[in-house]
CSV table of C-alpha atoms in Angstrom, one decimal:
chain,number,residue,atom,x,y,z
A,492,GLY,CA,5.6,-8.6,18.2
A,493,ALA,CA,7.2,-5.4,17.2
A,494,GLY,CA,5.8,-5.3,13.7
A,495,VAL,CA,3.4,-7.0,11.3
A,496,SER,CA,4.4,-10.5,10.5
A,497,GLN,CA,3.2,-12.7,7.6
A,498,SER,CA,3.7,-16.4,6.8
A,499,PRO,CA,4.8,-18.1,4.8
A,500,SER,CA,7.3,-15.7,3.2
A,501,ASN,CA,7.2,-17.7,0.0
A,502,LYS,CA,4.7,-20.2,-1.3
A,503,VAL,CA,4.9,-22.2,-4.5
A,504,THR,CA,1.8,-24.1,-5.4
A,505,GLU,CA,0.3,-26.0,-8.4
A,506,LYS,CA,-2.6,-24.6,-10.3
A,507,GLY,CA,-5.9,-25.7,-8.7
A,508,LYS,CA,-4.6,-26.1,-5.2
A,509,ASP,CA,-5.8,-24.1,-2.2
A,510,VAL,CA,-3.5,-21.8,-0.3
A,511,GLU,CA,-3.8,-20.1,3.1
A,512,LEU,CA,-1.8,-17.0,3.9
A,513,ARG,CA,-1.5,-15.7,7.5
A,514,CYS,CA,-1.1,-12.2,8.9
A,515,ASP,CA,-0.3,-11.2,12.5
A,516,PRO,CA,-0.9,-7.5,13.0
A,517,ILE,CA,0.6,-5.2,15.5
A,518,SER,CA,-1.0,-5.8,18.9
A,519,GLY,CA,-3.7,-3.3,19.6
A,520,HIS,CA,-4.3,-2.3,15.9
A,521,THR,CA,-8.0,-2.6,15.2
A,522,ALA,CA,-7.7,-2.1,11.4
A,523,LEU,CA,-6.2,-4.7,9.1
A,524,TYR,CA,-5.9,-4.7,5.3
A,525,TRP,CA,-4.9,-7.2,2.6
A,526,TYR,CA,-3.4,-6.1,-0.7
A,527,ARG,CA,-2.1,-7.8,-3.8
A,528,GLN,CA,0.9,-6.5,-5.6
A,529,ARG,CA,1.8,-7.9,-9.0
A,530,LEU,CA,5.3,-7.5,-10.3
A,531,GLY,CA,6.1,-3.8,-11.1
A,532,GLN,CA,2.7,-2.6,-10.1
A,533,GLY,CA,1.0,-0.8,-7.3
A,534,LEU,CA,-1.0,-2.2,-4.5
A,535,GLU,CA,-4.5,-3.6,-5.2
A,536,PHE,CA,-6.9,-3.4,-2.2
A,537,LEU,CA,-8.5,-6.7,-1.4
A,538,ILE,CA,-10.2,-6.6,2.0
A,539,TYR,CA,-10.4,-4.5,5.1
A,540,PHE,CA,-11.3,-5.4,8.7
A,541,GLN,CA,-12.1,-2.9,11.4
A,542,GLY,CA,-12.7,-4.2,14.9
A,543,ASN,CA,-15.9,-6.3,15.1
A,544,SER,CA,-17.5,-4.6,12.1
A,545,ALA,CA,-18.4,-6.5,9.0
A,546,PRO,CA,-15.4,-6.5,6.7
A,547,ASP,CA,-15.2,-4.6,3.5
A,548,LYS,CA,-14.8,-7.3,0.9
A,549,SER,CA,-15.3,-5.2,-2.1
A,550,GLY,CA,-11.8,-5.6,-3.4
A,551,LEU,CA,-11.8,-9.4,-3.6
A,552,PRO,CA,-11.3,-10.3,-7.3
A,553,SER,CA,-13.4,-13.5,-7.3
A,554,ASP,CA,-15.3,-15.9,-5.0
A,555,ARG,CA,-12.2,-18.0,-4.9
A,556,PHE,CA,-10.8,-15.4,-2.5
A,557,SER,CA,-11.9,-15.2,1.2
A,558,ALA,CA,-10.5,-13.8,4.4
A,559,GLU,CA,-11.2,-14.1,8.1
A,560,ARG,CA,-10.0,-12.4,11.2
A,561,THR,CA,-10.3,-13.6,14.7
A,562,GLY,CA,-11.2,-10.6,16.8
A,563,GLU,CA,-8.5,-8.0,16.5
A,564,SER,CA,-5.7,-10.5,16.0
A,565,VAL,CA,-4.7,-13.0,13.3
A,566,SER,CA,-6.1,-12.9,9.8
A,567,THR,CA,-6.0,-15.5,7.1
A,568,LEU,CA,-6.4,-15.0,3.4
A,569,THR,CA,-7.5,-18.1,1.5
A,570,ILE,CA,-7.3,-18.6,-2.2
A,571,GLN,CA,-9.1,-21.6,-3.5
A,572,ARG,CA,-8.4,-23.4,-6.8
A,573,THR,CA,-5.4,-21.1,-7.5
A,574,GLN,CA,-4.8,-19.9,-11.0
A,575,GLN,CA,-1.5,-18.6,-12.5
A,576,GLU,CA,-2.9,-15.1,-12.5
A,577,ASP,CA,-3.0,-15.2,-8.7
A,578,SER,CA,0.8,-15.1,-8.7
A,579,ALA,CA,1.8,-12.0,-6.8
A,580,VAL,CA,3.0,-10.7,-3.5
A,581,TYR,CA,0.2,-10.5,-0.9
A,582,LEU,CA,0.8,-7.8,1.6
A,583,CYS,CA,-1.0,-7.3,5.0
A,584,ALA,CA,-1.1,-4.0,6.8
A,585,SER,CA,-2.5,-2.9,10.1
A,586,SER,CA,-3.2,0.5,11.6
A,587,PRO,CA,-4.4,1.8,15.0
A,588,GLY,CA,-7.9,2.5,13.9
A,589,GLY,CA,-10.3,3.6,11.2
A,590,LEU,CA,-10.5,7.3,11.9
A,591,ALA,CA,-8.5,10.1,10.4
A,592,GLY,CA,-5.6,11.5,12.3
A,593,VAL,CA,-2.1,12.8,11.7
A,594,GLY,CA,0.2,9.8,11.1
A,595,ASP,CA,-2.7,7.3,10.9
A,596,GLU,CA,-0.4,5.2,8.7
A,597,GLN,CA,-0.5,1.6,7.7
A,598,PHE,CA,2.3,-0.7,8.9
A,599,PHE,CA,3.0,-3.3,6.3
A,600,GLY,CA,4.2,-6.8,6.8
A,601,PRO,CA,7.0,-8.3,4.6
A,602,GLY,CA,4.5,-10.0,2.4
A,603,THR,CA,4.0,-13.5,1.0
A,604,ARG,CA,5.3,-14.2,-2.5
A,605,LEU,CA,2.8,-16.6,-4.1
A,606,THR,CA,3.8,-18.5,-7.2
A,607,VAL,CA,1.3,-20.6,-9.0
A,608,LEU,CA,2.8,-23.1,-11.5
B,1363,GLY,CA,-14.1,5.3,-10.3
B,1364,GLN,CA,-10.8,5.7,-8.7
B,1365,ASN,CA,-7.7,6.9,-10.6
B,1366,ILE,CA,-4.3,7.6,-9.2
B,1367,ASP,CA,-1.6,8.7,-11.7
B,1368,GLN,CA,2.2,8.9,-11.1
B,1369,PRO,CA,5.1,8.8,-13.5
B,1370,THR,CA,6.5,5.3,-14.0
B,1371,GLU,CA,10.1,6.1,-13.5
B,1372,MET,CA,12.5,9.0,-12.8
B,1373,THR,CA,16.2,9.5,-12.6
B,1374,ALA,CA,18.1,12.0,-10.5
B,1375,THR,CA,21.6,12.7,-9.3
B,1376,GLU,CA,22.9,12.3,-5.8
B,1377,GLY,CA,22.7,15.5,-3.9
B,1378,ALA,CA,20.0,17.0,-6.1
B,1379,ILE,CA,16.3,17.7,-5.5
B,1380,VAL,CA,13.5,15.6,-7.2
B,1381,GLN,CA,9.8,16.1,-7.3
B,1382,ILE,CA,7.4,13.2,-7.8
B,1383,ASN,CA,3.9,14.2,-8.8
B,1384,CYS,CA,0.7,12.4,-8.1
B,1385,THR,CA,-2.7,13.3,-9.5
B,1386,TYR,CA,-5.9,11.7,-8.4
B,1387,GLN,CA,-9.6,11.4,-9.2
B,1388,THR,CA,-11.5,9.7,-6.5
B,1389,SER,CA,-15.1,9.6,-5.3
B,1390,GLY,CA,-14.4,11.0,-1.8
B,1391,PHE,CA,-11.2,11.9,-0.1
B,1392,ASN,CA,-9.8,11.6,3.4
B,1393,GLY,CA,-6.2,12.1,3.1
B,1394,LEU,CA,-3.2,11.4,0.9
B,1395,PHE,CA,-0.3,9.2,1.9
B,1396,TRP,CA,3.2,8.7,0.4
B,1397,TYR,CA,5.0,5.4,1.0
B,1398,GLN,CA,8.5,4.3,0.1
B,1399,GLN,CA,9.1,0.8,-1.1
B,1400,HIS,CA,12.6,-0.6,-1.7
B,1401,ALA,CA,12.8,-3.5,-4.1
B,1402,GLY,CA,11.6,-6.7,-2.5
B,1403,GLU,CA,10.5,-5.0,0.7
B,1404,ALA,CA,7.3,-3.8,2.2
B,1405,PRO,CA,6.2,-0.2,1.8
B,1406,THR,CA,7.0,2.2,4.7
B,1407,PHE,CA,5.2,5.4,5.6
B,1408,LEU,CA,6.7,8.7,4.6
B,1409,SER,CA,4.0,11.4,4.8
B,1410,TYR,CA,0.4,12.3,5.2
B,1411,ASN,CA,-1.6,15.3,4.0
B,1412,VAL,CA,-5.3,16.0,4.6
B,1413,LEU,CA,-5.3,19.8,4.3
B,1414,ASP,CA,-3.9,21.9,1.5
B,1415,GLY,CA,-0.3,22.9,1.8
B,1416,LEU,CA,3.2,21.6,2.5
B,1417,GLU,CA,4.2,19.2,5.1
B,1418,GLU,CA,7.9,19.0,5.8
B,1419,LYS,CA,9.8,16.1,7.4
B,1420,GLY,CA,13.5,16.4,7.2
B,1421,ARG,CA,14.7,15.8,3.6
B,1422,PHE,CA,11.2,14.9,2.5
B,1423,SER,CA,8.2,17.2,2.0
B,1424,SER,CA,4.8,16.5,0.6
B,1425,PHE,CA,2.3,19.0,-0.9
B,1426,LEU,CA,-1.4,18.7,-1.4
B,1427,SER,CA,-4.0,20.7,-3.4
B,1428,ARG,CA,-7.4,19.2,-3.0
B,1429,SER,CA,-9.1,21.4,-5.5
B,1430,LYS,CA,-6.6,20.3,-8.2
B,1431,GLY,CA,-6.5,16.7,-7.1
B,1432,TYR,CA,-2.7,17.0,-7.0
B,1433,SER,CA,0.1,16.1,-4.7
B,1434,TYR,CA,3.9,15.9,-4.9
B,1435,LEU,CA,6.6,14.4,-2.9
B,1436,LEU,CA,9.8,16.5,-2.7
B,1437,LEU,CA,13.1,14.8,-1.9
B,1438,LYS,CA,16.1,17.0,-1.1
B,1439,GLU,CA,19.8,16.2,-0.9
B,1440,LEU,CA,19.2,12.9,-2.6
B,1441,GLN,CA,21.2,9.9,-1.4
B,1442,MET,CA,21.8,6.6,-3.1
B,1443,LYS,CA,19.6,4.9,-0.5
B,1444,ASP,CA,16.7,7.0,-1.8
B,1445,SER,CA,16.6,4.7,-4.9
B,1446,ALA,CA,13.2,3.0,-4.4
B,1447,SER,CA,9.6,3.1,-5.6
B,1448,TYR,CA,7.4,5.9,-4.2
B,1449,LEU,CA,3.7,5.1,-3.9
B,1450,CYS,CA,1.0,7.7,-3.7
B,1451,ALA,CA,-2.2,6.5,-1.9
B,1452,VAL,CA,-5.6,8.2,-1.4
B,1453,ARG,CA,-7.8,7.2,1.5
B,1454,GLY,CA,-11.5,6.9,0.5
B,1455,PRO,CA,-14.6,8.5,2.1
B,1456,ASN,CA,-15.3,5.8,4.6
B,1457,PHE,CA,-11.7,5.6,6.0
B,1458,ASN,CA,-11.6,2.0,5.0
B,1459,LYS,CA,-9.9,1.9,1.7
B,1460,PHE,CA,-6.7,3.1,0.3
B,1461,TYR,CA,-6.3,3.5,-3.5
B,1462,PHE,CA,-2.7,3.2,-4.5
B,1463,GLY,CA,-1.0,4.5,-7.6
B,1464,SER,CA,1.3,2.2,-9.5
B,1465,GLY,CA,4.4,3.8,-7.9
B,1466,THR,CA,7.2,5.9,-9.3
B,1467,LYS,CA,10.6,4.1,-9.5
B,1468,LEU,CA,13.3,6.6,-8.6
B,1469,ASN,CA,16.9,5.9,-9.7
B,1470,VAL,CA,19.5,8.0,-7.9
B,1471,LYS,CA,22.8,8.1,-9.8
B,1472,PRO,CA,26.2,9.1,-8.4
């Protein structure tokens, strides 16, 4: 597709349930990021994938959070046993690669708004 | 640790110039990015600085001083559509992480 897509756009779940969020990056982009953005706050780094390298999971807030990526395509972020504090917008971004370069920007998807009741 | 500071909110008048500052303290640096985020939308890329100095792109310019850990985004000839949050982000030493500030909400008034 032309841009990064995410699904679902909105997810309402009950505390304790598991949720799975999906990200389709721009074709050919080897780098993929997941962020969390709470209301009125900046972006909080969660996880980074680069090609076939081991992902950088250092931003995941707890072991309830996990993410996978199939090759250089789709990624899923899974939150187990959701808590109310997990309520936020989860943004996915992709970029062409992991090396510096002019305009090596991240392209963001529209996000998934997660509400945990 | 990583620390990115920006003012929380600013107000300016249509047609004027506004400067949004960002100071950072990070362990390692590989570029500073500015993003624009309209309410309820995803961030979009505005500018990138890796060397000291000013980068100009139309009405938007961004400045970087690595020795001072300081950047600013300059918006000229403000338009109502410039009302948005502006996010400053620093890329870490391994090119794999971006540390974002909390964003500056800019309100442009007629």
